[in-house]
Amino acid sequence: MYSQIESIGLHTSSVPNRHSTIELIQKATQDCLLKSNFTREEISVLVNTSTYHFDHIGEPAYASFIQKYLDINPQAGSSQNSTTFSFDMLNGALGFLNGIQSVGAIINAPSYTSGLVVSGDVINRQEANPDIVETGAAMLLKPSASESTGFGSFYFQEFPEYSETKETYMYFRDNKLNLAFTSSQHLESIYCSCMVAALHSFCDQYNYRIKEFDWIIPPQISSQFIDKTAKSLEIKKDKCVDLCNPDGDLFNASVPAGLKHLLDNNMLDSGDKVLIIAAGSGIQVGCAVYRA
Amino acid sequence: MQYRAKIESLGVYLPENNHSTQGLIQGCTFKPDFDLEEITGIKNRSIVNEDEYALDLAKKAVEKCFSISSYNPQDVEMVICANICRYNGPDFKVNYEPSSAAAICKHLGMKNVIAFDISNACASMFSAVQVMNAYIQAGIIKKGLIVSGEYISHIARTAQKEINNSTDPQFASLTVGDSGAALIMEATRNKSIGFQDMELFTAAKHSELCIGRPSEQGNPGYVMYTDSSKIHATGIKLSAKHIVWMIKKWINSNQGFDHFIMHQTADKAIMRLNDKINKLAGEKLCTPENTIINLQDRGNTASTTHFVALWDQIKTGRIDSYENIVFGIQASGMNIGAAIYSLDDLPKRIREAEQEELEEAANS
């Protein structure tokens, strides 16, 4: 089951707290659609994977606001016309990868044309600073022309023994809402060891060798983390895409940013294989392959 | 041949703690001059017990679901958690990370699974069904678990404090009830059972007609602001058109249907929708006999209403094995949808499991 990239858009806020989730995603999606042959009306499904948007709206899904403000079939009144199905998919920093796999599955059905996965995690830094770089990301996916190109070989693994190493929650105290971020000081090492374990299982399942990948997109947490990942996987650092921002983690934008970098800079030849690795709270690790 | 998805097992948990509509109204700072019970058909609803939160509701529903299933958690390849609010602890603790799905995986000892949360207002559970159906049809998974621990009654508590006039946008908050619902979906090649057709879409132009957010008046909890008359009028118009289209497609190519389960908000709204459907169809498709209204003792349980209604009406014997059901989905967003489902022997298995449990309890 494969889907392939039609286009990717990104927008990073240069000043924290300046843009809302919707504004970041709007800018990224405008960039994405400019490069696409698809029109807004042809977007059949919209998945928002942002975990954080500081107004804490619980209902409706943020995806419906995004659909409205991006003018993607907002007035759909009949199933016979072009319609878009929008929803939020939440899974910390793994959400975007889950979104890519889910849209790939959905657009496999004949009645769907293309699907848009977006994220725009924004945290009010006056409340807490978990070092997430506020980035809007949008990836438009279409069914693959063949089974030899696009996304495939998805693999996810849970490490519940580390479930308490990272937790974020909202709570009400002193007549106001607060955000709490707790994480182990060993979180990056734990991510690394979980990623190594998951990758071995992934390679066993799909009969891959880590060295056969042309590029690796690890979580864009920090350059030090990517160094550590390369060492743990015993691969050359220059095979790893490193777009880390000194201000913090690209979080859900890691996967689209990494792929956009490779595509925009013509770093992929036909048949090249890109290994994508995502790691997040849970602890969960996700892997997938993108074939150019 | 392509796979289709069927519901292999279903489990529902309803807290024993009950609140009446009259009691809720009595507890309001401002008493309305209309009869909410008469308008909605809701007399009672389950409310979480003390120290019970969203994940507890989800875990109890999952336990019930696996007790009826022929599978155990290690057989499942995917977990989707679909409650709207992740209210999981004192001081209005709402979790962002890890996801509720990750917490359920930990609880069940599941390690090699695809797990994430879906949030889409009252359409969350059916959105999860739509997504899992796509994974099954694409051959990515064979079995998956969908669960919602819907602790939503906190919006009624804040509404009791904040409602201050008869047209207050928080009145709909007084109709909600708590529940947990879980289902195991499984791939089947049997064309005569499972989801025959399903389509959801979002009319995002209307996304601001119902908004749930933390209270801005210093109360510890969410509030839900609903433009009730507009959301019902728009919802009925869009739903009727879509449901008629889906039913006609099904009837033209196959057979009839035995039950219509609409999202459960208010009995009068459901009957108005029926009238609109019948008028548009030019025939009596939805009647009091085939329309399930499950509001009297449950209220609006948000993301779980269809599956709580299915569970209750299977237990009463009104819904039976091998019958066809039309589900009508309507939620803020505004999400509209319909699904046609053909039951296998699930009703028989649920009734047998419940009878067995009653006998075990009587013997112990």
XYZ file of C-alpha atoms in Angstrom:
656
model
C 0.000 0.000 0.000
C 1.744 3.177 -1.180
C 0.959 6.857 -1.369
C 3.323 9.384 -2.802
C 4.153 13.002 -2.195
C 2.479 15.508 -4.458
C 3.920 18.553 -2.658
C 5.167 19.794 0.724
C 4.921 23.240 2.326
C 6.597 24.550 5.468
C 6.467 27.735 7.467
C 8.580 28.364 10.548
C 7.714 31.226 12.816
C 10.743 33.421 13.414
C 9.208 34.831 16.585
C 7.565 32.523 19.138
C 3.887 33.099 19.987
C 3.347 35.293 16.934
C 1.276 32.818 14.927
C -1.559 30.514 15.840
C -1.716 26.882 14.755
C -4.182 27.831 12.019
C -1.977 30.662 10.712
C 1.110 28.422 10.593
C -0.802 25.696 8.772
C -2.417 28.207 6.398
C 0.998 29.536 5.339
C 2.459 26.036 4.970
C -0.551 24.809 2.978
C -0.509 27.816 0.660
C 3.158 26.990 -0.058
C 2.213 23.318 -0.553
C -0.699 23.995 -2.929
C 1.308 26.429 -5.049
C 3.559 23.511 -6.047
C 0.731 21.088 -6.651
C -1.304 20.183 -9.700
C -4.276 19.482 -7.451
C -6.880 22.094 -6.640
C -8.374 22.626 -3.171
C -11.585 20.938 -4.346
C -9.641 17.744 -5.026
C -8.522 17.326 -1.402
C -10.717 14.487 -0.150
C -9.327 14.157 3.365
C -7.585 16.562 5.737
C -5.782 15.274 8.822
C -4.485 17.697 11.429
C -1.776 16.137 13.588
C -0.945 19.129 15.820
C -0.865 18.133 19.475
C -0.532 21.686 20.799
C -2.548 24.823 20.090
C -2.666 27.081 23.049
C -6.394 27.885 23.156
C -7.019 24.221 24.162
C -10.190 23.875 22.078
C -11.575 20.369 22.547
C -14.423 20.520 20.043
C -14.766 20.673 17.068
C -11.616 19.160 15.602
C -9.049 21.812 14.741
C -9.030 20.263 11.284
C -12.496 21.698 10.610
C -11.282 25.263 11.326
C -8.259 24.636 9.100
C -10.527 23.330 6.327
C -12.731 26.409 6.652
C -9.930 28.990 6.673
C -8.086 27.253 3.831
C -11.331 27.259 1.823
C -11.188 23.508 1.125
C -14.759 22.524 0.195
C -16.136 24.399 3.241
C -19.673 24.654 1.895
C -20.074 20.977 1.071
C -23.760 20.362 1.283
C -24.116 17.202 -0.656
C -22.144 14.026 -0.933
C -22.561 14.086 -4.697
C -20.341 17.187 -4.930
C -16.670 17.532 -3.924
C -16.346 16.978 -0.203
C -13.548 16.836 2.340
C -13.494 14.732 5.480
C -11.468 16.424 8.235
C -10.355 15.204 11.631
C -7.572 15.515 14.209
C -5.076 12.722 14.793
C -3.141 13.054 18.021
C -0.040 11.138 18.937
C 2.656 13.582 20.046
C 5.613 13.705 17.655
C 4.461 10.538 15.847
C 1.211 12.094 14.658
C 2.490 13.191 11.258
C 3.783 9.716 10.391
C 0.464 8.201 11.553
C -1.289 10.794 9.373
C 0.756 9.829 6.297
C -0.053 6.135 6.722
C -3.752 6.807 7.403
C -4.201 9.116 4.416
C -2.436 6.509 2.277
C -4.980 3.914 3.411
C -7.966 6.247 2.910
C -7.063 7.474 -0.571
C -6.630 3.859 -1.639
C -10.427 3.819 -2.053
C -11.628 4.875 -5.532
C -13.817 7.755 -4.332
C -10.827 9.656 -2.862
C -8.447 11.807 -4.875
C -5.798 13.194 -2.552
C -5.206 13.827 1.142
C -3.567 16.609 3.106
C -1.641 15.996 6.351
C -0.877 19.128 8.366
C 0.632 20.151 11.684
C 1.321 23.423 13.468
C 2.257 22.803 17.085
C 2.175 25.988 19.139
C 2.755 26.255 22.869
C 2.290 29.363 24.912
C 5.841 29.856 26.068
C 4.776 32.000 28.975
C 3.315 28.849 30.489
C 6.160 26.507 29.766
C 8.966 26.008 27.348
C 9.329 22.527 25.995
C 11.554 23.777 23.142
C 9.288 23.043 20.213
C 10.030 25.222 17.182
C 6.680 26.574 15.980
C 6.455 25.216 12.452
C 3.547 24.820 10.075
C 3.809 21.778 7.833
C 1.586 20.508 5.038
C 2.058 17.422 2.878
C -0.301 16.635 0.016
C -0.442 12.927 -0.813
C -1.813 11.118 -3.848
C -2.048 7.410 -4.686
C 1.278 6.068 -5.952
C 1.656 5.481 -9.650
C 3.283 2.123 -8.860
C 4.061 -0.061 -5.848
C 7.760 0.709 -6.240
C 7.482 4.396 -5.366
C 6.150 6.353 -2.426
C 5.586 5.499 1.235
C 5.567 1.951 2.494
C 6.990 -0.496 5.040
C 5.428 1.245 8.029
C 6.351 -0.155 11.415
C 5.363 1.004 14.907
C 6.497 -0.234 18.302
C 5.482 0.692 21.851
C 7.881 0.798 24.800
C 5.412 1.091 27.703
C 8.173 0.520 30.273
C 9.191 4.129 29.518
C 5.678 5.593 29.503
C 6.466 7.987 32.329
C 9.611 9.451 30.804
C 7.618 12.130 28.974
C 4.205 13.496 29.893
C 2.395 16.740 29.134
C -0.959 17.777 30.504
C -3.182 20.715 31.284
C -4.453 21.237 34.830
C -6.480 23.799 36.722
C -4.996 25.357 39.820
C -5.023 28.793 41.473
C -8.062 29.718 39.347
C -6.184 29.282 36.087
C -5.182 26.708 33.537
C -1.585 25.560 33.568
C 0.470 23.314 31.334
C 2.841 20.776 32.816
C 5.712 19.222 30.885
C 7.656 16.468 32.545
C 10.461 14.576 30.905
C 13.348 12.445 32.077
C 16.791 13.982 31.814
C 17.710 10.735 30.018
C 14.916 11.082 27.461
C 17.213 11.398 24.424
C 19.208 8.297 25.443
C 15.960 6.394 26.005
C 14.677 7.494 22.576
C 17.956 6.302 21.061
C 17.847 2.858 22.635
C 14.153 2.436 21.720
C 14.883 3.508 18.134
C 17.708 0.968 17.829
C 15.478 -1.818 19.176
C 12.573 -0.846 16.912
C 14.815 -0.577 13.843
C 16.172 -4.074 14.346
C 12.601 -5.432 14.475
C 11.631 -3.278 11.467
C 14.609 -4.579 9.420
C 13.780 -8.168 10.412
C 10.131 -7.740 9.432
C 10.810 -6.203 6.012
C 14.174 -7.824 5.328
C 16.095 -4.529 5.166
C 19.669 -3.707 6.212
C 20.099 -0.252 7.712
C 23.114 0.379 5.463
C 21.022 -0.005 2.289
C 19.137 3.257 2.868
C 20.351 6.254 0.888
C 19.082 8.748 3.430
C 17.792 8.632 6.985
C 15.439 11.204 8.474
C 15.640 10.905 12.268
C 13.564 12.978 14.699
C 14.816 16.567 14.397
C 15.284 17.036 18.136
C 18.839 18.385 18.123
C 22.087 17.917 16.198
C 23.575 16.207 19.242
C 20.655 13.779 19.223
C 21.220 13.032 15.536
C 24.945 12.442 16.231
C 23.972 10.025 18.970
C 21.439 8.298 16.669
C 24.044 7.852 13.900
C 26.502 6.353 16.368
C 23.895 4.017 17.874
C 22.845 2.799 14.421
C 26.475 2.569 13.287
C 25.828 4.670 10.203
C 27.639 7.687 8.757
C 26.335 10.997 10.098
C 26.241 12.432 6.560
C 23.499 9.948 5.638
C 21.268 11.568 8.262
C 19.245 14.643 7.379
C 20.005 17.268 10.032
C 17.859 20.413 9.867
C 17.853 20.966 13.606
C 17.044 24.408 14.806
C 19.057 25.654 17.797
C 15.762 26.863 19.305
C 14.422 23.350 19.685
C 12.659 20.268 18.345
C 10.853 20.342 14.979
C 8.479 17.804 16.563
C 5.690 16.834 14.101
C 7.351 18.884 11.336
C 10.462 16.645 11.387
C 9.225 14.221 8.711
C 7.879 16.799 6.194
C 10.887 19.083 6.748
C 13.326 16.227 6.107
C 11.572 15.061 2.946
C 11.142 18.612 1.649
C 14.867 19.215 2.114
C 15.750 16.103 0.086
C 13.248 16.881 -2.688
C 13.904 20.627 -2.969
C 17.666 20.102 -3.175
C 17.418 17.311 -5.784
C 19.122 14.929 -3.398
C 16.988 11.954 -4.424
C 17.545 9.819 -7.519
C 14.915 7.502 -8.882
C 14.826 4.349 -6.762
C 16.538 5.929 -3.725
C 15.262 4.710 -0.393
C 14.730 7.085 2.530
C 14.324 5.649 6.014
C 12.056 7.770 8.195
C 12.216 7.369 11.970
C 9.905 9.099 14.429
C 10.053 8.831 18.212
C 7.722 10.269 20.799
C 6.035 9.909 24.132
C 4.677 6.538 25.079
C 7.472 5.736 24.291
C 6.551 4.986 20.689
C 8.839 4.586 17.686
C 7.614 4.639 14.088
C 9.562 3.757 10.938
C 8.658 3.980 7.265
C 10.391 3.994 3.901
C 9.944 6.556 1.135
C 11.053 5.342 -2.300
C 11.814 8.066 -4.820
C -11.122 -10.048 -3.374
C -11.134 -6.943 -1.210
C -11.668 -7.203 2.522
C -14.462 -5.437 4.321
C -14.641 -4.627 8.040
C -17.057 -6.124 10.531
C -17.577 -5.546 14.246
C -16.259 -8.707 15.898
C -17.028 -7.561 19.425
C -18.591 -4.663 21.278
C -18.354 -3.635 24.920
C -20.032 -0.774 26.744
C -19.494 0.505 30.265
C -21.992 2.799 31.943
C -21.194 4.114 35.443
C -23.844 3.216 38.050
C -24.017 6.817 39.229
C -27.113 8.486 37.718
C -28.236 12.097 37.425
C -31.739 13.144 36.408
C -32.474 16.075 34.125
C -34.720 17.538 36.820
C -31.902 17.259 39.367
C -29.458 18.943 36.993
C -31.881 21.799 36.386
C -32.451 22.158 40.132
C -28.688 22.531 40.552
C -28.472 25.386 38.030
C -27.885 28.902 39.323
C -30.384 30.096 36.698
C -33.526 27.974 36.213
C -34.833 27.983 32.614
C -38.484 28.642 31.783
C -38.702 25.606 29.478
C -38.865 21.865 30.135
C -35.516 20.386 29.007
C -36.705 16.832 29.672
C -39.745 17.340 27.446
C -37.670 18.901 24.636
C -34.965 16.230 24.618
C -36.623 13.075 25.925
C -33.743 12.680 28.380
C -34.766 11.741 31.936
C -31.490 10.356 33.310
C -27.893 9.812 32.332
C -24.895 7.939 33.751
C -22.263 10.087 35.391
C -18.744 8.988 36.379
C -18.329 7.623 39.878
C -16.001 9.368 42.286
C -12.354 9.142 41.180
C -13.353 7.789 37.772
C -11.951 9.474 34.671
C -11.898 9.079 30.877
C -9.230 6.377 30.785
C -11.082 4.366 33.465
C -14.242 4.401 31.322
C -12.193 3.303 28.307
C -10.455 0.479 30.182
C -13.753 -0.912 31.518
C -15.329 -0.845 28.049
C -12.262 -2.595 26.605
C -12.448 -5.295 29.306
C -16.095 -5.944 28.460
C -15.300 -5.974 24.736
C -12.533 -8.578 25.107
C -14.748 -10.684 27.394
C -17.157 -11.077 24.449
C -14.475 -11.348 21.761
C -12.780 -14.539 20.634
C -9.494 -12.620 20.574
C -7.095 -11.351 23.197
C -5.213 -8.030 23.150
C -2.088 -9.581 21.604
C -4.109 -10.450 18.477
C -4.891 -6.794 17.780
C -2.697 -4.795 15.378
C -4.145 -1.322 15.846
C -5.617 0.795 18.668
C -7.513 4.053 18.119
C -8.753 6.058 21.102
C -11.599 8.363 20.151
C -12.896 10.268 23.175
C -13.321 14.013 22.750
C -11.881 15.010 26.112
C -8.911 13.347 27.790
C -9.895 14.350 31.322
C -7.787 11.889 33.294
C -7.257 13.163 36.819
C -8.065 15.593 39.613
C -7.637 19.350 39.092
C -9.059 18.973 35.569
C -5.982 17.117 34.360
C -6.261 16.766 30.586
C -3.510 14.718 28.935
C -1.777 15.755 25.734
C 1.083 13.257 25.768
C 1.333 10.311 25.745
C -1.793 9.650 23.701
C -4.704 7.795 25.309
C -4.078 5.009 22.785
C -0.543 4.599 24.156
C -2.008 4.395 27.675
C -4.473 1.697 26.557
C -1.626 -0.252 24.903
C 0.319 -0.089 28.150
C -2.730 -1.256 30.130
C -3.225 -4.227 27.793
C 0.473 -5.051 27.382
C 0.399 -4.421 23.634
C 3.729 -3.594 21.989
C 3.646 -4.123 18.222
C 0.654 -2.000 17.281
C -0.261 1.115 15.370
C -1.742 3.352 18.081
C -3.038 6.930 18.022
C -5.955 9.120 19.088
C -8.612 10.602 16.825
C -10.615 13.625 17.877
C -13.579 14.795 15.834
C -16.280 15.916 18.277
C -19.252 13.520 18.452
C -18.066 11.935 15.190
C -14.778 10.817 16.804
C -15.722 7.152 17.135
C -17.169 6.939 13.638
C -14.133 8.792 12.266
C -12.010 6.072 13.881
C -14.278 3.442 12.289
C -13.795 5.117 8.895
C -9.996 5.181 9.320
C -9.777 1.578 10.578
C -12.095 0.455 7.781
C -9.603 1.976 5.305
C -6.670 0.119 6.943
C -8.635 -3.148 6.773
C -9.779 -2.649 3.179
C -6.206 -1.800 2.156
C -5.001 -5.051 3.778
C -2.702 -3.249 6.262
C -4.340 -4.818 9.329
C -6.784 -7.638 10.027
C -7.948 -6.686 13.523
C -8.120 -3.424 15.447
C -9.548 -1.964 18.631
C -11.477 1.318 18.790
C -12.313 2.735 22.205
C -13.777 5.891 23.644
C -13.823 6.713 27.355
C -16.179 9.629 27.091
C -16.157 11.594 30.348
C -18.081 14.660 29.254
C -20.407 15.454 32.166
C -17.972 18.073 33.473
C -19.467 20.462 30.903
C -22.818 20.073 32.682
C -21.185 21.049 35.986
C -19.744 24.242 34.539
C -23.000 24.973 32.701
C -24.932 24.748 35.989
C -22.743 27.559 37.328
C -22.517 29.690 34.193
C -25.947 29.568 32.498
C -27.567 32.926 33.144
C -30.530 33.243 30.768
C -33.092 31.138 28.900
C -31.258 31.349 25.575
C -27.814 30.638 27.026
C -25.591 28.695 24.558
C -24.648 26.234 27.314
C -28.059 24.541 27.688
C -27.037 21.647 25.409
C -24.325 20.865 27.996
C -27.051 19.677 30.375
C -28.006 16.815 28.024
C -24.750 14.867 28.155
C -23.903 11.620 29.912
C -20.748 9.554 30.487
C -19.908 6.148 29.042
C -17.193 3.946 27.655
C -17.557 2.044 24.393
C -15.129 -0.285 22.658
C -15.291 -2.393 19.541
C -13.014 -4.822 17.785
C -13.102 -4.531 14.025
C -12.028 -7.448 11.923
C -11.422 -8.145 8.220
C -13.901 -10.442 6.522
C -14.359 -11.681 2.972
C -18.044 -12.389 3.595
C -19.869 -9.789 1.504
C -23.152 -10.211 3.351
C -21.847 -8.865 6.687
C -19.933 -5.827 7.902
C -19.812 -2.225 6.712
C -21.472 -2.179 3.295
C -20.998 1.535 2.694
C -19.731 4.487 4.720
C -19.152 8.141 3.857
C -18.333 11.083 6.095
C -17.639 14.678 5.156
C -17.061 17.966 6.917
C -19.117 21.050 6.088
C -16.504 23.290 7.693
C -18.407 26.473 6.890
C -20.426 25.624 10.000
C -17.439 24.784 12.246
C -18.197 27.516 14.752
C -21.766 26.484 15.639
C -20.599 24.381 18.596
C -17.326 24.973 20.431
C -15.968 23.192 23.490
C -13.175 24.968 25.351
C -11.962 25.607 28.893
C -14.196 27.928 30.881
C -13.262 31.591 30.731
C -15.089 32.312 33.994
C -12.560 30.612 36.244
C -14.431 27.328 36.585
C -12.337 24.158 36.469
C -13.672 22.429 33.371
C -14.697 22.739 29.789
C -17.713 24.653 28.579
C -19.598 23.947 25.379
C -21.193 26.855 23.525
C -23.843 25.624 21.084
C -26.057 27.606 18.773
C -28.702 24.909 19.209
C -31.297 26.141 16.739
C -28.777 26.788 13.945
C -26.836 23.569 14.458
C -30.023 21.492 14.443
C -31.455 23.227 11.377
C -28.172 22.912 9.445
C -27.521 19.388 10.678
C -30.983 18.164 9.749
C -30.784 19.695 6.276
C -27.335 18.267 5.472
C -27.913 14.901 7.167
C -31.260 14.270 5.489
C -29.817 14.807 2.016
C -26.802 12.583 2.681
C -28.726 9.817 4.451
C -31.374 9.634 1.720
C -28.609 9.358 -0.886
C -26.874 6.572 1.063
C -30.093 4.634 1.774
C -31.252 4.871 -1.850
C -27.852 3.575 -3.043
C -28.197 0.622 -0.648
C -31.835 -0.131 -1.433
C -31.291 0.078 -5.186
C -28.473 -2.443 -5.139
C -29.475 -4.702 -2.296
C -32.264 -4.859 0.236
C -33.890 -2.820 2.969
C -32.775 -1.920 6.439
C -34.179 -2.849 9.836
C -32.951 -0.033 12.094
C -31.904 3.590 11.840
C -29.525 4.793 14.565
C -28.949 8.533 14.373
C -26.529 10.397 16.646
C -28.542 10.731 19.866
C -29.071 14.371 20.889
C -32.812 14.931 21.417
C -35.836 12.814 20.453
C -37.636 15.716 18.781
C -34.559 16.494 16.641
C -34.384 12.861 15.505
C -38.079 12.833 14.603
C -37.697 16.117 12.699
C -34.824 14.559 10.768
C -37.022 11.549 9.973
C -39.704 13.847 8.564
C -37.131 15.600 6.393
C -35.668 12.280 5.181
C -39.121 10.951 4.271
C -40.082 14.174 2.515
C -36.867 14.210 0.465
C -37.129 10.489 -0.338
C -40.786 10.729 -1.278
C -41.478 7.640 0.816
C -41.486 6.580 4.486
C -37.912 5.388 4.908
C -37.545 6.253 8.607
C -40.444 5.459 10.913
C -40.933 5.315 14.691
C -40.759 1.521 14.326
C -37.292 1.408 12.747
C -35.771 4.458 14.436
C -33.801 3.861 17.628
C -34.168 6.546 20.285
C -31.957 5.669 23.211
C -31.982 8.965 25.064
C -34.272 8.432 28.042
C -31.680 6.926 30.416
C -28.450 7.695 28.581
C -28.583 11.292 27.395
C -26.168 12.393 24.701
C -23.005 10.370 25.301
C -21.126 12.296 22.570
C -18.712 10.088 20.594
C -20.253 6.828 21.860
C -24.011 7.358 21.228
C -24.337 4.937 18.275
C -22.543 2.114 20.050
C -24.298 2.656 23.397
C -27.621 2.538 21.511
C -26.550 -0.584 19.610
C -25.486 -2.251 22.876
C -28.689 -1.332 24.752
C -31.008 -2.391 21.943
C -29.143 -5.666 21.366
C -29.593 -6.414 25.068
C -33.335 -5.662 24.948
C -33.652 -7.907 21.872
C -34.916 -5.132 19.613
C -31.801 -5.437 17.421
C -31.068 -8.988 16.345
C -28.462 -10.985 14.440
C -28.213 -10.588 10.657
C -30.207 -7.341 10.573
C -29.195 -4.239 8.612
C -28.591 -0.903 10.328
C -28.293 2.611 8.908
C -26.107 4.801 11.133
C -26.521 8.574 10.818
C -23.501 10.633 11.913
C -23.815 14.285 12.829
C -21.340 16.280 14.888
C -19.944 19.723 15.320
C -17.349 20.590 12.752
C -19.815 20.158 11.086
C -19.403 16.485 10.329
C -22.082 14.614 8.433
C -22.079 10.963 7.530
C -23.874 7.694 7.148
C -22.911 4.053 7.283
C -24.777 0.915 6.280
C -23.953 -2.082 8.453
C -25.020 -5.727 8.205
C -24.778 -7.587 11.511
C -23.457 -11.111 11.894
C -24.309 -13.126 15.037
C -22.886 -10.425 17.360
C -26.277 -9.751 19.045
C -26.628 -13.430 19.936
C -23.074 -13.570 21.315
C -23.542 -10.395 23.373
C -26.781 -11.662 24.921
C -25.215 -15.045 25.706
C -22.172 -13.410 27.319
C -24.349 -11.087 29.391
C -26.556 -13.994 30.510
C -23.481 -15.992 31.483
C -22.161 -13.068 33.504
C -25.498 -12.709 35.305
C -25.530 -16.418 36.150
C -21.941 -16.292 37.403
C -22.783 -13.303 39.595
C -25.851 -15.096 40.970
C -23.808 -18.207 41.789
C -20.957 -16.405 43.507
